[in-house]
PDB file with SEQRES, HELIX, SHEET and CRYST1 records, atoms N, CA, C and O in Angstrom:
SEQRES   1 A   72  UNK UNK UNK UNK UNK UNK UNK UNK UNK UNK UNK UNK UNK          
SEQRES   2 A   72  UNK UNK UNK UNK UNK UNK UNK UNK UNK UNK UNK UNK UNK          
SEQRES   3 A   72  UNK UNK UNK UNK UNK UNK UNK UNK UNK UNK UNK UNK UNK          
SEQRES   4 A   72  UNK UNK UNK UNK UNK UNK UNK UNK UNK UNK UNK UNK UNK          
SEQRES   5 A   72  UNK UNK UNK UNK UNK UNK UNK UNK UNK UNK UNK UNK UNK          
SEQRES   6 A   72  UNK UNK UNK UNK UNK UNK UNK                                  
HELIX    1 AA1 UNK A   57  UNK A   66  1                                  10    
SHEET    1 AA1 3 UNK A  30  UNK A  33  0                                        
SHEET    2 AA1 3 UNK A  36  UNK A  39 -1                                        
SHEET    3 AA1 3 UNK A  50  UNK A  52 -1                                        
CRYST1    1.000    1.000    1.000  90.00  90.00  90.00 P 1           1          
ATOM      1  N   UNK A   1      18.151  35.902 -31.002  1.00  0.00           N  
ATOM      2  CA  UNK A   1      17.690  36.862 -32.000  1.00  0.00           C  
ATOM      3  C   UNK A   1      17.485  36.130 -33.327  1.00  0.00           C  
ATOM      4  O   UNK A   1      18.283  35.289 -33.739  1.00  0.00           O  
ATOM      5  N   UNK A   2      16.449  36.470 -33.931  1.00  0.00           N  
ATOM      6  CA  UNK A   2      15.961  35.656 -35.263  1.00  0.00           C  
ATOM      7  C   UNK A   2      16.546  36.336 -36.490  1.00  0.00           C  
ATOM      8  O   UNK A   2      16.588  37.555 -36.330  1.00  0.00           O  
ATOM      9  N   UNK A   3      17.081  35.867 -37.841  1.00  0.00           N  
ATOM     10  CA  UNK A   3      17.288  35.919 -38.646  1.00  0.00           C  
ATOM     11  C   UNK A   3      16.716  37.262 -39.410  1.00  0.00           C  
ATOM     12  O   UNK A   3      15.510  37.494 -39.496  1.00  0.00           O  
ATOM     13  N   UNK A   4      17.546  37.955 -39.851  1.00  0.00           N  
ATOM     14  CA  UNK A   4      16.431  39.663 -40.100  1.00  0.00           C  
ATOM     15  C   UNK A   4      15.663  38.614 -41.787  1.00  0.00           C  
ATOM     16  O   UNK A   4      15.968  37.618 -42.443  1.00  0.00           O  
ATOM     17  N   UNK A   5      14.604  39.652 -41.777  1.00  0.00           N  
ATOM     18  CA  UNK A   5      13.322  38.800 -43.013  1.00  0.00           C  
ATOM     19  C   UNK A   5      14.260  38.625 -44.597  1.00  0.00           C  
ATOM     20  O   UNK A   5      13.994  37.966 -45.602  1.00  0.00           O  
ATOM     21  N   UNK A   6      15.338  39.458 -44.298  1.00  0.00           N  
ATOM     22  CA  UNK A   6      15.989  40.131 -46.119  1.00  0.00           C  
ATOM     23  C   UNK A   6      17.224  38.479 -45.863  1.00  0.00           C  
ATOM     24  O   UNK A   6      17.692  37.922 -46.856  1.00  0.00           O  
ATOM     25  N   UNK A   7      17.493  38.044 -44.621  1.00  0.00           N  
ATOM     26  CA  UNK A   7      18.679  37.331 -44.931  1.00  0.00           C  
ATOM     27  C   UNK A   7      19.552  37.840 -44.111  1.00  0.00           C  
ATOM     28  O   UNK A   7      19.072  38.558 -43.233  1.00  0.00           O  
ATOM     29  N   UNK A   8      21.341  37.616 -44.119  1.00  0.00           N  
ATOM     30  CA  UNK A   8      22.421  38.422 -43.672  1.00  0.00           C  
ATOM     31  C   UNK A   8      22.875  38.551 -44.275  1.00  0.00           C  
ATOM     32  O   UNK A   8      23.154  37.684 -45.103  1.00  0.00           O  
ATOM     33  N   UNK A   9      23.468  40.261 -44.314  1.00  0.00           N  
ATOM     34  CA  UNK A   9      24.175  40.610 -45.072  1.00  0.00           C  
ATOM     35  C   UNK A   9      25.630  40.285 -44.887  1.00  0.00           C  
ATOM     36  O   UNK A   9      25.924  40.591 -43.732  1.00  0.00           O  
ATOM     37  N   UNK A  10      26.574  39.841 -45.471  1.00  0.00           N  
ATOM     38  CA  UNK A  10      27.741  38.896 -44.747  1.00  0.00           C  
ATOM     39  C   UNK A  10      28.769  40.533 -45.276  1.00  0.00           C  
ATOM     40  O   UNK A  10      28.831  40.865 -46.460  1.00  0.00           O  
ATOM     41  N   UNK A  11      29.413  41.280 -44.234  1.00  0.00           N  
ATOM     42  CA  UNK A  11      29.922  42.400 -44.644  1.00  0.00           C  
ATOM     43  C   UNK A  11      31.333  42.030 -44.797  1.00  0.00           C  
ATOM     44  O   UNK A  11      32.113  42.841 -45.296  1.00  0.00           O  
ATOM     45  N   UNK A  12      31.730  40.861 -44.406  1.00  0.00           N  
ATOM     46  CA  UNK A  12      33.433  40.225 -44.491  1.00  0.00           C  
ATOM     47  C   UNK A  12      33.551  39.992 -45.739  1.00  0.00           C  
ATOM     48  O   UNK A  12      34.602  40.440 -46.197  1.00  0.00           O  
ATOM     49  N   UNK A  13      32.873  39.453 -46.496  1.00  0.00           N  
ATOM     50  CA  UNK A  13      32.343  39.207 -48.110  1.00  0.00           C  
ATOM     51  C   UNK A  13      32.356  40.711 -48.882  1.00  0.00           C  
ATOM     52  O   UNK A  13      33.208  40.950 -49.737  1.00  0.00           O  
ATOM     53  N   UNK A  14      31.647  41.395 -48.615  1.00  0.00           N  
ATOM     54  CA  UNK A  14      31.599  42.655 -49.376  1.00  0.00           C  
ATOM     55  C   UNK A  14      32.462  43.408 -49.914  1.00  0.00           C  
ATOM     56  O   UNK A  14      33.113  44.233 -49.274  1.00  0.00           O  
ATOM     57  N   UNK A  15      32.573  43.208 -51.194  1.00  0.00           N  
ATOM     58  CA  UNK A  15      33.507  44.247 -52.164  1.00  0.00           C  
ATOM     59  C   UNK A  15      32.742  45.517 -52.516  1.00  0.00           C  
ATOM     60  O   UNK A  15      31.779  45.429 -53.276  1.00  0.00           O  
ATOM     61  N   UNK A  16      33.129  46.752 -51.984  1.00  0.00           N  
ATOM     62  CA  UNK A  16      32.666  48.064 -51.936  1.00  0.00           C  
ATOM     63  C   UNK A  16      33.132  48.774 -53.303  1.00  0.00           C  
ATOM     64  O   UNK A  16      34.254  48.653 -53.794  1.00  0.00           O  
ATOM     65  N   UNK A  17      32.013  49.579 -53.861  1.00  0.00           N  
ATOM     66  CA  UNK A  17      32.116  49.644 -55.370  1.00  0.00           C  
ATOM     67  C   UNK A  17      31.939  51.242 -55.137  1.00  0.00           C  
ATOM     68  O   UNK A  17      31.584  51.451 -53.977  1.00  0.00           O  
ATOM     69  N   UNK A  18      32.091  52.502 -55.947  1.00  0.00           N  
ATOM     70  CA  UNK A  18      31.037  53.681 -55.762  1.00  0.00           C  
ATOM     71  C   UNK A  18      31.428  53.888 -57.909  1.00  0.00           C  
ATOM     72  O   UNK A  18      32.016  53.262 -58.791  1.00  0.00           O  
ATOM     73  N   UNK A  19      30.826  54.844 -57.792  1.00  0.00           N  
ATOM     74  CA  UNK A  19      30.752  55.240 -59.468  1.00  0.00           C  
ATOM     75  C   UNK A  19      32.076  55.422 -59.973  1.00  0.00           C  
ATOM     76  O   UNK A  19      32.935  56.036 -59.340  1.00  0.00           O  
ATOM     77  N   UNK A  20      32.238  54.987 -60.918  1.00  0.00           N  
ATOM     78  CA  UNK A  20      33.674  54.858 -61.477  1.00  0.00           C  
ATOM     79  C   UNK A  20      34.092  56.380 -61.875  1.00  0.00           C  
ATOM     80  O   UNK A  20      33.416  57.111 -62.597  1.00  0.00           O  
ATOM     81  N   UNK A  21      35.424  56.745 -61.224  1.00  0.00           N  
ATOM     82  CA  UNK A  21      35.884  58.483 -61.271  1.00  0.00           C  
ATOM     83  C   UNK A  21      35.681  59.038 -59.968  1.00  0.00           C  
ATOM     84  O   UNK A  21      36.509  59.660 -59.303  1.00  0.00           O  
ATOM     85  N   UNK A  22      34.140  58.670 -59.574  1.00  0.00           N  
ATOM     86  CA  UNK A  22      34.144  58.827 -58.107  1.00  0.00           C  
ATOM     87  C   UNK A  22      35.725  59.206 -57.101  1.00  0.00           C  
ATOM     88  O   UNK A  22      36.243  58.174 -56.674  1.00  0.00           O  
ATOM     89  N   UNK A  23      36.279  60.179 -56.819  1.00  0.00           N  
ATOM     90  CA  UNK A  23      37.510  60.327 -55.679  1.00  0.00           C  
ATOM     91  C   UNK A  23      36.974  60.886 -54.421  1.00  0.00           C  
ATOM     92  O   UNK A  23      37.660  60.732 -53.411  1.00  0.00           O  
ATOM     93  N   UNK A  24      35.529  61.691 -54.309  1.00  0.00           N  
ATOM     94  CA  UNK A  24      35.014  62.201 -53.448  1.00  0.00           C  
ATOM     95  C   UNK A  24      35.157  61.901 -51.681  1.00  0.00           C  
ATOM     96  O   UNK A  24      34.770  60.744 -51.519  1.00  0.00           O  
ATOM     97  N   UNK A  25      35.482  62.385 -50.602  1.00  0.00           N  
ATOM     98  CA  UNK A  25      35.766  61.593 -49.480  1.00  0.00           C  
ATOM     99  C   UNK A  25      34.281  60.777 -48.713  1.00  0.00           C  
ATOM    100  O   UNK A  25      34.282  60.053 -47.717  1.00  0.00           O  
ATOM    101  N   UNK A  26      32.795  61.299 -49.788  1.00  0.00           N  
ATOM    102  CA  UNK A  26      32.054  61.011 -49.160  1.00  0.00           C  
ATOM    103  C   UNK A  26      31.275  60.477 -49.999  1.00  0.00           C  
ATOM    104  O   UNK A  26      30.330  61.228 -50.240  1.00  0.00           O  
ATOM    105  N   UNK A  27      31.229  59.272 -50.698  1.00  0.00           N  
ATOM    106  CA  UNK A  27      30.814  58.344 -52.004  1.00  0.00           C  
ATOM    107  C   UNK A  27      30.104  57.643 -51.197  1.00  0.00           C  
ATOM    108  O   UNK A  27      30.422  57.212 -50.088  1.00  0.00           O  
ATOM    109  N   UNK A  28      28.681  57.479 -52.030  1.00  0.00           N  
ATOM    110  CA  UNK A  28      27.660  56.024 -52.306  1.00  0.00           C  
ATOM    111  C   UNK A  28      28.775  54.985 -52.776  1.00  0.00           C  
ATOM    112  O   UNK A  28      29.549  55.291 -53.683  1.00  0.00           O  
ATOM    113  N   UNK A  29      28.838  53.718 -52.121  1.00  0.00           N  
ATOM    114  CA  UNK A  29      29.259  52.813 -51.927  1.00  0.00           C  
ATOM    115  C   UNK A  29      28.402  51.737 -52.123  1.00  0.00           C  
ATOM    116  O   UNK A  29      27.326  51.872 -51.542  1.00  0.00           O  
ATOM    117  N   UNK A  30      28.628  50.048 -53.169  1.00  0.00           N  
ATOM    118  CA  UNK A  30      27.493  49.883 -52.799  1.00  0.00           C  
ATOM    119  C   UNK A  30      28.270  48.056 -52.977  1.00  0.00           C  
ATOM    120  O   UNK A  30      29.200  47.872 -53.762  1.00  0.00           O  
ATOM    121  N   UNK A  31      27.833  47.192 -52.337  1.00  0.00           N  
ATOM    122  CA  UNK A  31      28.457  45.750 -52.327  1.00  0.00           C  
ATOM    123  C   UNK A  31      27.148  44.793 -52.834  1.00  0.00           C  
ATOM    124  O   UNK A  31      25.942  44.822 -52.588  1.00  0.00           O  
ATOM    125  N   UNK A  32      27.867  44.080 -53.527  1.00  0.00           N  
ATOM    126  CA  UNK A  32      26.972  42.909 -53.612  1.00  0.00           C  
ATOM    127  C   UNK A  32      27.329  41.288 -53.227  1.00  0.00           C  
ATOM    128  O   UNK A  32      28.409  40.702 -53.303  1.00  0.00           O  
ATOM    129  N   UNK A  33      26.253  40.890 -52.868  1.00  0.00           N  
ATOM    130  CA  UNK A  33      26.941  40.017 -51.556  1.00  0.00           C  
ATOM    131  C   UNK A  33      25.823  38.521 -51.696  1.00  0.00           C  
ATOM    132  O   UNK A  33      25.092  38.230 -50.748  1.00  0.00           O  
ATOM    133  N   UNK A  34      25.835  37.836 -52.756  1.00  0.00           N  
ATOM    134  CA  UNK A  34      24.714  36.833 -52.183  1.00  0.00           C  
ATOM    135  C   UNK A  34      23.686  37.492 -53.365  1.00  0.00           C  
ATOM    136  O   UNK A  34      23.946  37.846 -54.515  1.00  0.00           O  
ATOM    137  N   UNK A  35      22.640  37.506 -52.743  1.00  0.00           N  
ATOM    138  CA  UNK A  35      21.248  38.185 -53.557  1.00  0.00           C  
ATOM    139  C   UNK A  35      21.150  39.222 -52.780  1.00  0.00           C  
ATOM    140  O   UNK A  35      20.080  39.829 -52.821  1.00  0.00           O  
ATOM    141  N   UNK A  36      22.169  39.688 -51.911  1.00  0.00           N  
ATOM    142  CA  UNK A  36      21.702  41.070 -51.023  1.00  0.00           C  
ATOM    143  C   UNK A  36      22.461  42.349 -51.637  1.00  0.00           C  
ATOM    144  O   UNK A  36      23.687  42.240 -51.679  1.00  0.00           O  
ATOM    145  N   UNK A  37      21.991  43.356 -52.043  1.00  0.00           N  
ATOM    146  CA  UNK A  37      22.845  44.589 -51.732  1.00  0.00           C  
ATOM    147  C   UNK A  37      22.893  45.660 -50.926  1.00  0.00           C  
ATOM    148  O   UNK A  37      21.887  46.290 -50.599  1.00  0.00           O  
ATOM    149  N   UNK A  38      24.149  45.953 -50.526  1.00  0.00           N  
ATOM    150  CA  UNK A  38      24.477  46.960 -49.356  1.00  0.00           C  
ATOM    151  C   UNK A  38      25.016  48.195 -49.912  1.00  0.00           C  
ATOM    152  O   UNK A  38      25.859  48.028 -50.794  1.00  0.00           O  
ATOM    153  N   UNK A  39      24.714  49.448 -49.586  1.00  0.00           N  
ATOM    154  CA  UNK A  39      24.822  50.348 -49.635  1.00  0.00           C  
ATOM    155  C   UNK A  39      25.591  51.262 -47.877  1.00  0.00           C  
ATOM    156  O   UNK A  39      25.428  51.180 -46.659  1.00  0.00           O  
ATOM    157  N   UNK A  40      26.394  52.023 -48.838  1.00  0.00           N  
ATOM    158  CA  UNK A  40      26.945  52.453 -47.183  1.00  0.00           C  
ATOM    159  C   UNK A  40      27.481  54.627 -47.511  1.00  0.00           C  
ATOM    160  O   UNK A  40      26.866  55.427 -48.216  1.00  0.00           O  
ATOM    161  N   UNK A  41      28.209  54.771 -47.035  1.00  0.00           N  
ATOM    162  CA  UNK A  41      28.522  55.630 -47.027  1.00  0.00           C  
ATOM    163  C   UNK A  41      29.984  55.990 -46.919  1.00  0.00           C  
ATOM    164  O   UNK A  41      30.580  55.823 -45.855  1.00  0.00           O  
ATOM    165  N   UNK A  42      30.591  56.491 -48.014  1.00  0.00           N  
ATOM    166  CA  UNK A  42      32.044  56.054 -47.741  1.00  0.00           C  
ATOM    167  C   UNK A  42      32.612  56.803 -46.745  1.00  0.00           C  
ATOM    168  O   UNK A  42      33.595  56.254 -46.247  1.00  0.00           O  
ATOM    169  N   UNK A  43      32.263  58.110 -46.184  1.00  0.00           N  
ATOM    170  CA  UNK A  43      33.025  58.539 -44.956  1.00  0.00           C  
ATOM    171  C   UNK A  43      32.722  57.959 -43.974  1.00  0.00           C  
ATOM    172  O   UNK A  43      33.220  58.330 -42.911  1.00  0.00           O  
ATOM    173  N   UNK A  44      31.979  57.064 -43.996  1.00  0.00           N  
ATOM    174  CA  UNK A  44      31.679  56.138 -42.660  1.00  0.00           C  
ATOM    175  C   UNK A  44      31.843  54.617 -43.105  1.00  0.00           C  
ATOM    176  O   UNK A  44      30.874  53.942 -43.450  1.00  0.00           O  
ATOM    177  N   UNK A  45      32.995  54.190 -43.074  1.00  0.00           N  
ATOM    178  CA  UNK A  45      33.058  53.054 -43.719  1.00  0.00           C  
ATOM    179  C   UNK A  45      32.717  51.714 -42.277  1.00  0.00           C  
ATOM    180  O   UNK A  45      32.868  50.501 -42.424  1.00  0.00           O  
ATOM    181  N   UNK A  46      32.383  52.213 -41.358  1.00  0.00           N  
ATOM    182  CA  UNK A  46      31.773  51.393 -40.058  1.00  0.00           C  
ATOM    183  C   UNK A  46      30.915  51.451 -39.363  1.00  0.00           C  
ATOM    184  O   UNK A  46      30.628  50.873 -38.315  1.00  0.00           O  
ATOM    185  N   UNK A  47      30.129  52.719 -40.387  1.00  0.00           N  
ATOM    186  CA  UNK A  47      28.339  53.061 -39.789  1.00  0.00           C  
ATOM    187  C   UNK A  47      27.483  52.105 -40.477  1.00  0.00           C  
ATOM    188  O   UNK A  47      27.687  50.949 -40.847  1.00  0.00           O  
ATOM    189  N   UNK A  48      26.439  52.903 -40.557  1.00  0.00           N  
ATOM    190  CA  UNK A  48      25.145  51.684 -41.243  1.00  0.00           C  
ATOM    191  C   UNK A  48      25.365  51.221 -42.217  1.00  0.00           C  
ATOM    192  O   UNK A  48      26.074  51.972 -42.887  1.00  0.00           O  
ATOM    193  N   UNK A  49      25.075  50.123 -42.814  1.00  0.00           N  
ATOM    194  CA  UNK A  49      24.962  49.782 -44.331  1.00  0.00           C  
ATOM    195  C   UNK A  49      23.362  49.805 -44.404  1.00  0.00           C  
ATOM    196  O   UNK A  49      22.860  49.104 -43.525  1.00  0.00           O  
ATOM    197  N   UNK A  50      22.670  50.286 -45.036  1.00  0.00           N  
ATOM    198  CA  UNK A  50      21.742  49.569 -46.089  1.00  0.00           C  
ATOM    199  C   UNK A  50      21.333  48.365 -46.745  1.00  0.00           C  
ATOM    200  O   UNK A  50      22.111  48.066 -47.651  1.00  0.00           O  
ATOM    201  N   UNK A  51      20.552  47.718 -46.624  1.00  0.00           N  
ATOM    202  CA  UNK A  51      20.387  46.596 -47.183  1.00  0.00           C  
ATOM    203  C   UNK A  51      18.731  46.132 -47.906  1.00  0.00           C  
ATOM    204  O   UNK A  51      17.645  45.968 -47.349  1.00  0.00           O  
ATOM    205  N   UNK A  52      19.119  46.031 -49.279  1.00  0.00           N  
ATOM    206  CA  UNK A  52      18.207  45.798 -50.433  1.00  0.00           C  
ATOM    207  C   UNK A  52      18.205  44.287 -50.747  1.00  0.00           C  
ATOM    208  O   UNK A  52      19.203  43.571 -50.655  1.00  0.00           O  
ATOM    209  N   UNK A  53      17.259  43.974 -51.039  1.00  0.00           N  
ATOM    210  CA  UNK A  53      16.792  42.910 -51.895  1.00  0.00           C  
ATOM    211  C   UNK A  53      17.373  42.655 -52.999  1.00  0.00           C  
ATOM    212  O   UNK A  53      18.567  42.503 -52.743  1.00  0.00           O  
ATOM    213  N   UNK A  54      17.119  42.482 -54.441  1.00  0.00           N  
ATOM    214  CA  UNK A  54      17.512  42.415 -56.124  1.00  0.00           C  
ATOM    215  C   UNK A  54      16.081  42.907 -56.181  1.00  0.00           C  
ATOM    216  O   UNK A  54      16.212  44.018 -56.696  1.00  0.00           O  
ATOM    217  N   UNK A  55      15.080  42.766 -56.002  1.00  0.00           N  
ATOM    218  CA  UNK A  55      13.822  43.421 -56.149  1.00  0.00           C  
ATOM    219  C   UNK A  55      13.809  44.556 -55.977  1.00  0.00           C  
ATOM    220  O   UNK A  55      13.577  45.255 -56.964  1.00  0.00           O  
ATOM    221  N   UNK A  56      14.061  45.251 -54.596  1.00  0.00           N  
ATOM    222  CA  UNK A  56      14.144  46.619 -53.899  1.00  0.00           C  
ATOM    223  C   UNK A  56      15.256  47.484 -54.863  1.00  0.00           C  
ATOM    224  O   UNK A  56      15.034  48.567 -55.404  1.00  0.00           O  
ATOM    225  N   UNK A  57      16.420  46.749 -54.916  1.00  0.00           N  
ATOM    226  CA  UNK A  57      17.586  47.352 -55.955  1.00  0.00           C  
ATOM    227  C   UNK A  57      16.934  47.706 -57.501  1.00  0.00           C  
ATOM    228  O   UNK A  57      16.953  48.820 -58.023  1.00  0.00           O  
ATOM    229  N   UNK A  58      16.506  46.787 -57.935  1.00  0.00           N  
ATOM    230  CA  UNK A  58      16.451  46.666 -59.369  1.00  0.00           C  
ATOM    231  C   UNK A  58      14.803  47.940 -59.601  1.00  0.00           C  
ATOM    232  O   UNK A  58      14.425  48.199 -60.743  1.00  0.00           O  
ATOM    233  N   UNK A  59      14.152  48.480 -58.496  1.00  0.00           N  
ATOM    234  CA  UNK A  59      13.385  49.474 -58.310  1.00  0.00           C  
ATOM    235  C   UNK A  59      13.516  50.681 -58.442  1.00  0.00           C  
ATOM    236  O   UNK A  59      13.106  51.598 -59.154  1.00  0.00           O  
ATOM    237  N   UNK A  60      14.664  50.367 -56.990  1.00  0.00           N  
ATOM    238  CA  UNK A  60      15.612  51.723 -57.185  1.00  0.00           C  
ATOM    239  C   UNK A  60      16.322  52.122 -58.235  1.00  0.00           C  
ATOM    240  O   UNK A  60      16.488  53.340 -58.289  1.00  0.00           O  
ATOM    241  N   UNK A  61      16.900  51.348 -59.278  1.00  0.00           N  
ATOM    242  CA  UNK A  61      17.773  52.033 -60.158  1.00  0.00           C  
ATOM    243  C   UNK A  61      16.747  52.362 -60.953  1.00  0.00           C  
ATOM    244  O   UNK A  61      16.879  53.522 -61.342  1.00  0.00           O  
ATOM    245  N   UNK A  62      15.369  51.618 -61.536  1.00  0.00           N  
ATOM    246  CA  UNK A  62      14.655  51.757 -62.364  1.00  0.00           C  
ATOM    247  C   UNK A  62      13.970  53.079 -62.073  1.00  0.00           C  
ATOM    248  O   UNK A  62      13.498  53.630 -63.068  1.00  0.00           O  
ATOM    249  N   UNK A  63      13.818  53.704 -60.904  1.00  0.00           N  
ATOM    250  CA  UNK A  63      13.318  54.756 -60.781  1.00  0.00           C  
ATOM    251  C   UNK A  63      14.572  56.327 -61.307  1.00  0.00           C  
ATOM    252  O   UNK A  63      14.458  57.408 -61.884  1.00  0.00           O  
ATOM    253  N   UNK A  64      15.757  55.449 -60.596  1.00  0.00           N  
ATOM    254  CA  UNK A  64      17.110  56.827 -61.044  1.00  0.00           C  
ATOM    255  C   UNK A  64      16.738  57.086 -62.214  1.00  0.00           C  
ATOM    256  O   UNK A  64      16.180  58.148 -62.489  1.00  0.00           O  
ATOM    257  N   UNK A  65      17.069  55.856 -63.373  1.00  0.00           N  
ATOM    258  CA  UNK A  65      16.976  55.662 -64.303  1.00  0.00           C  
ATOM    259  C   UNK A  65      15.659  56.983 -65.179  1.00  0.00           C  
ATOM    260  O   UNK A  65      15.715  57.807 -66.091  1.00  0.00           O  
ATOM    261  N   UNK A  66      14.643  56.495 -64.228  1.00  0.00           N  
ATOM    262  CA  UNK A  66      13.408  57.464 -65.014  1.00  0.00           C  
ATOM    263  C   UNK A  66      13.056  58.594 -64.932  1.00  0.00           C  
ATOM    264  O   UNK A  66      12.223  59.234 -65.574  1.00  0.00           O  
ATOM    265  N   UNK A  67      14.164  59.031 -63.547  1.00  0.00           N  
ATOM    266  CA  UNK A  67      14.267  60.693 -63.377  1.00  0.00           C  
ATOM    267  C   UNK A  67      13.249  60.957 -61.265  1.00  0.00           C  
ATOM    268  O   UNK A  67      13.246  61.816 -60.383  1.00  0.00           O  
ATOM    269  N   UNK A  68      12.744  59.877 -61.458  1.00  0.00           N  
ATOM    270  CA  UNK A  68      12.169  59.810 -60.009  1.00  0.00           C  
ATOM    271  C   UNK A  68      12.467  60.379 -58.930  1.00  0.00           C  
ATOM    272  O   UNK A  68      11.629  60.862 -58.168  1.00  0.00           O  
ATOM    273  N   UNK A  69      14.296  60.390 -58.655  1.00  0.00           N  
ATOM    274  CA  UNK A  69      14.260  61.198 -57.128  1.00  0.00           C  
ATOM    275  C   UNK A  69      15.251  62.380 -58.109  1.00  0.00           C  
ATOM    276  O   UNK A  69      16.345  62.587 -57.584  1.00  0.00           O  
ATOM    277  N   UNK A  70      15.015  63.145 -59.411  1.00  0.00           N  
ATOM    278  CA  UNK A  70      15.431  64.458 -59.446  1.00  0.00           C  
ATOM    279  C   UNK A  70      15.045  65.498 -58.805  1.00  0.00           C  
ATOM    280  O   UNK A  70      13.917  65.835 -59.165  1.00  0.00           O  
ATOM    281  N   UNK A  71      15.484  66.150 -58.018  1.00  0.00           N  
ATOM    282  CA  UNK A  71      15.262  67.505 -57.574  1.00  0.00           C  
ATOM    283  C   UNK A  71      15.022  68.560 -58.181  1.00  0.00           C  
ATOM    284  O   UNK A  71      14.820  69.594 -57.546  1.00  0.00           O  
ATOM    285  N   UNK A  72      14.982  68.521 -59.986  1.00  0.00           N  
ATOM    286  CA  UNK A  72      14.674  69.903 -60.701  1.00  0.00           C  
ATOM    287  C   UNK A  72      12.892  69.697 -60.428  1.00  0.00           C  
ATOM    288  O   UNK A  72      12.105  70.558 -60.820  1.00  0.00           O  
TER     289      UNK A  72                                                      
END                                                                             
């Protein structure tokens, strides 16, 4: 099996972060690892992770940031 295109995400490495205050049982989680970031789900701390670029990341926040995925 070949190398996925983003790199590996090394998950033994990963220090899991979510928003500070955050106590919720089901928190955005998110590691940074290398130039990769992972995103997971904290009630599933052994399901999928997510995995971004610094490009793909630095998109995504720029869009939070501008109101992009609000629901009002």
């Amino acid at each position: 099996m070949g190398q996925h295109p983003k790199g590996d995400f090394d998950l033994s490495r990963a220090i899991w972060q979510r928003a500070e205050g955050d106590t919720s049982d089901s928190a955005v989680e998110v590691a940074f690892v290398d130039d990769l970031i992972g995103m997971r789900n904290s009630a599933e701390p052994d399901g999928p992770v997510l995995v971004f670029t610094q490009a793909e990341w630095d998109a995504f926040v720029a869009g939070a940031q501008d109101g992009e995925f609000d629901l009002d």
